[in-house]
Short mmCIF file of C-alpha atoms in Angstrom, two decimals:
data_model
loop_
_atom_site.label_atom_id
_atom_site.label_comp_id
_atom_site.label_asym_id
_atom_site.label_seq_id
_atom_site.Cartn_x
_atom_site.Cartn_y
_atom_site.Cartn_z
CA GLU A 1 0.00 0.00 0.00
CA VAL A 2 1.33 3.40 -1.02
CA GLN A 3 1.72 5.77 1.90
CA LEU A 4 2.90 9.37 1.93
CA LEU A 5 3.35 11.04 5.31
CA GLU A 6 4.12 14.74 5.46
CA SER A 7 5.60 16.51 8.46
CA GLY A 8 7.19 19.80 9.37
CA GLY A 9 4.25 22.16 9.14
CA ASP A 10 4.19 24.88 11.74
CA LEU A 11 3.31 28.48 12.61
CA ILE A 12 6.11 30.65 11.28
CA GLN A 13 6.66 34.40 11.09
CA PRO A 14 6.81 36.22 7.75
CA GLY A 15 10.32 36.08 6.33
CA GLY A 16 11.08 32.85 8.13
CA SER A 17 12.12 29.44 6.83
CA LEU A 18 10.68 25.96 7.17
CA ARG A 19 11.48 22.52 5.79
CA LEU A 20 8.74 20.04 5.03
CA SER A 21 9.37 16.32 4.74
CA CYS A 22 7.38 13.53 3.12
CA ALA A 23 8.17 9.93 4.02
CA ALA A 24 7.16 7.50 1.28
CA SER A 25 6.50 3.78 1.47
CA GLY A 26 4.77 1.03 -0.47
CA PHE A 27 6.42 1.72 -3.84
CA THR A 28 9.86 2.08 -5.37
CA PHE A 29 10.41 5.72 -4.44
CA SER A 30 13.49 6.18 -6.61
CA SER A 31 11.54 5.27 -9.76
CA TYR A 32 9.01 8.09 -9.64
CA ALA A 33 8.86 11.84 -9.83
CA MET A 34 7.32 13.52 -6.81
CA SER A 35 5.55 16.78 -6.24
CA TRP A 36 4.24 19.29 -3.72
CA VAL A 37 0.76 20.77 -4.09
CA ARG A 38 -0.73 23.28 -1.68
CA GLN A 39 -4.20 24.47 -0.75
CA ALA A 40 -4.82 27.74 1.04
CA PRO A 41 -7.68 27.72 3.57
CA GLY A 42 -10.98 27.57 1.72
CA LYS A 43 -9.27 27.79 -1.67
CA GLY A 44 -8.43 25.49 -4.56
CA LEU A 45 -5.39 23.41 -5.36
CA GLU A 46 -2.14 25.10 -6.38
CA TRP A 47 0.80 23.14 -7.77
CA VAL A 48 4.10 24.10 -6.14
CA SER A 49 6.96 21.97 -7.46
CA ILE A 50 8.02 18.71 -9.10
CA ILE A 51 11.26 16.76 -8.88
CA SER A 52 12.26 13.96 -11.24
CA ASP A 53 12.98 10.44 -10.05
CA SER A 54 16.73 11.01 -9.85
CA GLY A 55 16.41 14.56 -8.55
CA GLY A 56 18.18 15.90 -11.59
CA ARG A 57 15.25 17.94 -12.87
CA THR A 58 13.08 20.31 -10.88
CA TYR A 59 10.18 22.58 -11.78
CA TYR A 60 8.57 25.36 -9.74
CA ALA A 61 5.47 27.52 -9.84
CA ASP A 62 6.30 31.17 -10.46
CA SER A 63 4.83 32.04 -7.05
CA VAL A 64 7.58 30.12 -5.22
CA LYS A 65 10.48 30.22 -7.67
CA GLY A 66 13.65 31.48 -5.99
CA ARG A 67 12.21 30.97 -2.48
CA PHE A 68 11.39 27.24 -2.34
CA THR A 69 13.66 24.30 -3.10
CA ILE A 70 12.47 20.76 -3.69
CA SER A 71 14.84 17.87 -3.07
CA ARG A 72 14.79 14.17 -2.33
CA ASP A 73 16.86 11.50 -0.65
CA ASN A 74 16.21 8.23 -2.45
CA SER A 75 18.21 6.31 0.17
CA LYS A 76 15.72 7.47 2.80
CA ASN A 77 12.59 7.40 0.61
CA THR A 78 11.97 10.99 1.60
CA LEU A 79 10.91 14.13 -0.27
CA TYR A 80 11.65 17.61 1.04
CA LEU A 81 10.52 21.17 0.49
CA GLN A 82 12.76 23.93 1.82
CA MET A 83 10.73 27.12 2.11
CA ASN A 84 12.52 30.44 2.62
CA SER A 85 11.31 34.05 2.77
CA LEU A 86 7.87 32.87 3.71
CA ARG A 87 4.92 35.20 3.15
CA ALA A 88 1.39 35.29 4.47
CA ASP A 89 0.08 34.00 1.15
CA ASP A 90 2.16 30.84 1.56
CA THR A 91 -0.25 29.81 4.32
CA ALA A 92 -1.74 26.52 3.18
CA VAL A 93 -1.97 22.80 3.65
CA TYR A 94 0.96 21.31 1.76
CA TYR A 95 0.41 17.92 0.16
CA CYS A 96 3.09 15.56 -1.03
CA ALA A 97 1.98 13.65 -4.14
CA LYS A 98 3.39 10.90 -6.35
CA TYR A 99 3.74 11.99 -9.97
CA PRO A 100 3.95 8.82 -12.05
CA SER A 101 4.20 10.28 -15.54
CA LEU A 102 5.87 13.43 -16.76
CA VAL A 103 3.73 13.09 -19.89
CA GLY A 104 0.39 12.49 -18.26
CA ALA A 105 0.71 15.22 -15.59
CA PHE A 106 -1.34 13.62 -12.86
CA PHE A 107 -0.92 12.75 -9.19
CA ASP A 108 -1.95 9.21 -8.32
CA TYR A 109 -1.34 9.22 -4.57
CA TRP A 110 -1.50 12.05 -2.05
CA GLY A 111 -0.44 12.40 1.56
CA GLN A 112 -2.76 13.74 4.24
CA GLY A 113 -1.10 17.16 4.19
CA THR A 114 0.74 19.35 6.67
CA LEU A 115 -0.39 22.86 7.62
CA VAL A 116 1.93 25.81 7.23
CA THR A 117 0.72 29.07 8.78
CA VAL A 118 2.69 32.23 8.09
CA SER A 119 1.70 34.93 10.53
CA SER A 120 3.18 37.34 13.02
CA GLN B 1 -7.66 33.31 -10.93
CA SER B 2 -7.18 29.79 -12.25
CA VAL B 3 -5.76 28.96 -15.66
CA LEU B 4 -8.47 26.32 -16.12
CA THR B 5 -12.10 27.38 -15.75
CA GLN B 6 -14.66 25.26 -13.91
CA PRO B 7 -18.17 26.14 -12.78
CA PRO B 8 -18.16 26.94 -9.03
CA SER B 9 -21.01 24.57 -8.33
CA VAL B 10 -23.31 21.98 -9.85
CA SER B 11 -26.18 20.04 -8.36
CA ALA B 12 -28.47 17.16 -9.22
CA ALA B 13 -30.75 14.67 -7.53
CA PRO B 14 -29.69 11.19 -6.40
CA GLY B 15 -29.66 8.74 -9.27
CA GLN B 16 -29.33 11.47 -11.88
CA LYS B 17 -26.38 12.39 -14.09
CA VAL B 18 -24.18 15.46 -13.88
CA THR B 19 -21.32 16.84 -15.90
CA ILE B 20 -18.55 19.18 -14.79
CA SER B 21 -16.72 21.18 -17.41
CA CYS B 22 -13.12 22.34 -17.48
CA SER B 23 -12.10 24.92 -20.05
CA GLY B 24 -8.56 25.81 -21.02
CA SER B 25 -6.47 26.68 -24.03
CA SER B 26 -4.17 25.17 -26.64
CA SER B 27 -1.19 25.45 -24.30
CA ASN B 28 -2.80 23.22 -21.69
CA ILE B 29 -5.89 21.07 -22.33
CA GLY B 30 -5.59 21.40 -26.09
CA ASN B 31 -2.30 19.53 -26.20
CA ASN B 32 -2.05 17.62 -22.93
CA TYR B 33 -3.90 14.96 -20.95
CA VAL B 34 -6.39 16.01 -18.28
CA SER B 35 -6.82 14.56 -14.80
CA TRP B 36 -9.69 14.88 -12.33
CA TYR B 37 -9.62 14.74 -8.53
CA GLN B 38 -12.30 14.34 -5.91
CA GLN B 39 -11.80 16.05 -2.57
CA LEU B 40 -14.15 15.15 0.24
CA PRO B 41 -14.42 17.69 3.08
CA GLY B 42 -11.35 17.70 5.30
CA THR B 43 -9.47 15.12 3.26
CA ALA B 44 -6.73 15.02 0.64
CA PRO B 45 -7.61 15.00 -3.06
CA LYS B 46 -8.00 11.60 -4.73
CA LEU B 47 -7.32 10.80 -8.38
CA PHE B 48 -10.48 9.83 -10.25
CA ILE B 49 -9.53 10.27 -13.93
CA TYR B 50 -6.14 10.41 -15.64
CA ASP B 51 -5.00 10.64 -19.26
CA SER B 52 -8.30 12.42 -19.93
CA ASN B 53 -10.50 9.31 -19.83
CA LYS B 54 -8.89 6.53 -17.79
CA ARG B 55 -10.04 5.43 -14.34
CA PRO B 56 -7.60 4.22 -11.67
CA SER B 57 -8.30 0.87 -10.13
CA GLY B 58 -11.17 1.07 -7.65
CA ILE B 59 -12.92 4.07 -9.21
CA PRO B 60 -16.49 3.14 -10.21
CA ASP B 61 -17.43 3.24 -13.88
CA ARG B 62 -20.12 5.76 -12.96
CA PHE B 63 -17.29 8.27 -13.37
CA SER B 64 -16.04 9.10 -16.85
CA GLY B 65 -13.80 11.65 -18.49
CA SER B 66 -13.66 13.10 -21.97
CA LYS B 67 -11.77 15.78 -23.82
CA SER B 68 -12.54 17.77 -26.94
CA GLY B 69 -10.34 20.56 -28.20
CA THR B 70 -9.51 22.87 -25.31
CA SER B 71 -12.22 21.58 -22.95
CA ALA B 72 -12.64 18.51 -20.78
CA THR B 73 -15.62 17.05 -19.00
CA LEU B 74 -16.13 14.84 -15.98
CA GLY B 75 -19.35 12.86 -16.06
CA ILE B 76 -20.98 11.17 -13.10
CA THR B 77 -24.01 8.92 -13.48
CA GLY B 78 -26.21 7.33 -10.83
CA LEU B 79 -25.42 10.11 -8.36
CA GLN B 80 -25.07 9.14 -4.72
CA THR B 81 -24.95 11.34 -1.63
CA GLY B 82 -21.40 10.11 -1.09
CA ASP B 83 -20.38 11.82 -4.34
CA GLU B 84 -20.84 15.23 -2.72
CA ALA B 85 -17.39 16.77 -2.87
CA ASP B 86 -15.20 19.29 -4.61
CA TYR B 87 -13.89 18.21 -8.01
CA TYR B 88 -10.76 19.63 -9.64
CA CYS B 89 -9.38 19.27 -13.14
CA GLY B 90 -5.66 19.50 -13.84
CA THR B 91 -3.19 19.34 -16.68
CA TRP B 92 0.24 20.48 -17.82
CA ASP B 93 0.59 23.93 -19.35
CA SER B 94 3.33 23.90 -21.95
CA SER B 95 3.65 27.71 -22.06
CA LEU B 96 3.93 28.08 -18.30
CA SER B 97 5.91 24.85 -17.82
CA SER B 98 3.62 24.24 -14.87
CA VAL B 99 0.89 21.95 -13.70
CA VAL B 100 -2.35 23.95 -13.63
CA PHE B 101 -5.63 23.26 -11.88
CA GLY B 102 -9.15 24.48 -12.26
CA GLY B 103 -10.70 26.45 -9.43
CA GLY B 104 -12.80 23.49 -8.36
CA THR B 105 -16.49 22.62 -8.59
CA LYS B 106 -18.63 21.83 -5.59
CA LEU B 107 -21.05 19.02 -6.34
CA THR B 108 -24.25 18.94 -4.32
CA VAL B 109 -26.48 15.89 -4.48
CA LEU B 110 -29.89 17.23 -3.53
#
């Protein structure tokens, strides 16, 4: 059974930094691209970033480019999102999602999410 | 403002059929596959349709997807109260080099 377990969400002040983690199990982690998708309170889904299976290719939404960094440790089956220069509009539930096909552009498994609140 | 346009809400009676539209452009839906997600209140999204018209294992055949030109449609037949949820469409946008989502549609089963 595929499982994705996010952690690291917290209340953080504007301008601060936070690192999210996503522990994966139930599939060959190193064979699949992974992604972060966020959802602000009461709002829709917003794609954040994708990393290829090897970690050699990364993509970012314009809203986070230059501030967020996606990475992975295939030896630990873990995905990360380093978030710097956080702003109030980064407040959201952050979901880790498995991205099985760079062609198909879909997310077949999602974690339960971790809440990031940016506020003073 | 979302790149893909969905109606904010749709409703129908139990047992009836409903469709949810998703409108885009040639840089996204027109040249890429579409996926659909169901999000029940307080839970994570769940994949219901991928590659525009394929259902993952375990998704009932009451759910179907189609695509024509720059628009896609999610169809649900035999509506059940358990289908009440938010539904999102998504695809790749080649101009933005980004995954894009619709704003979501709230389905109410009256």
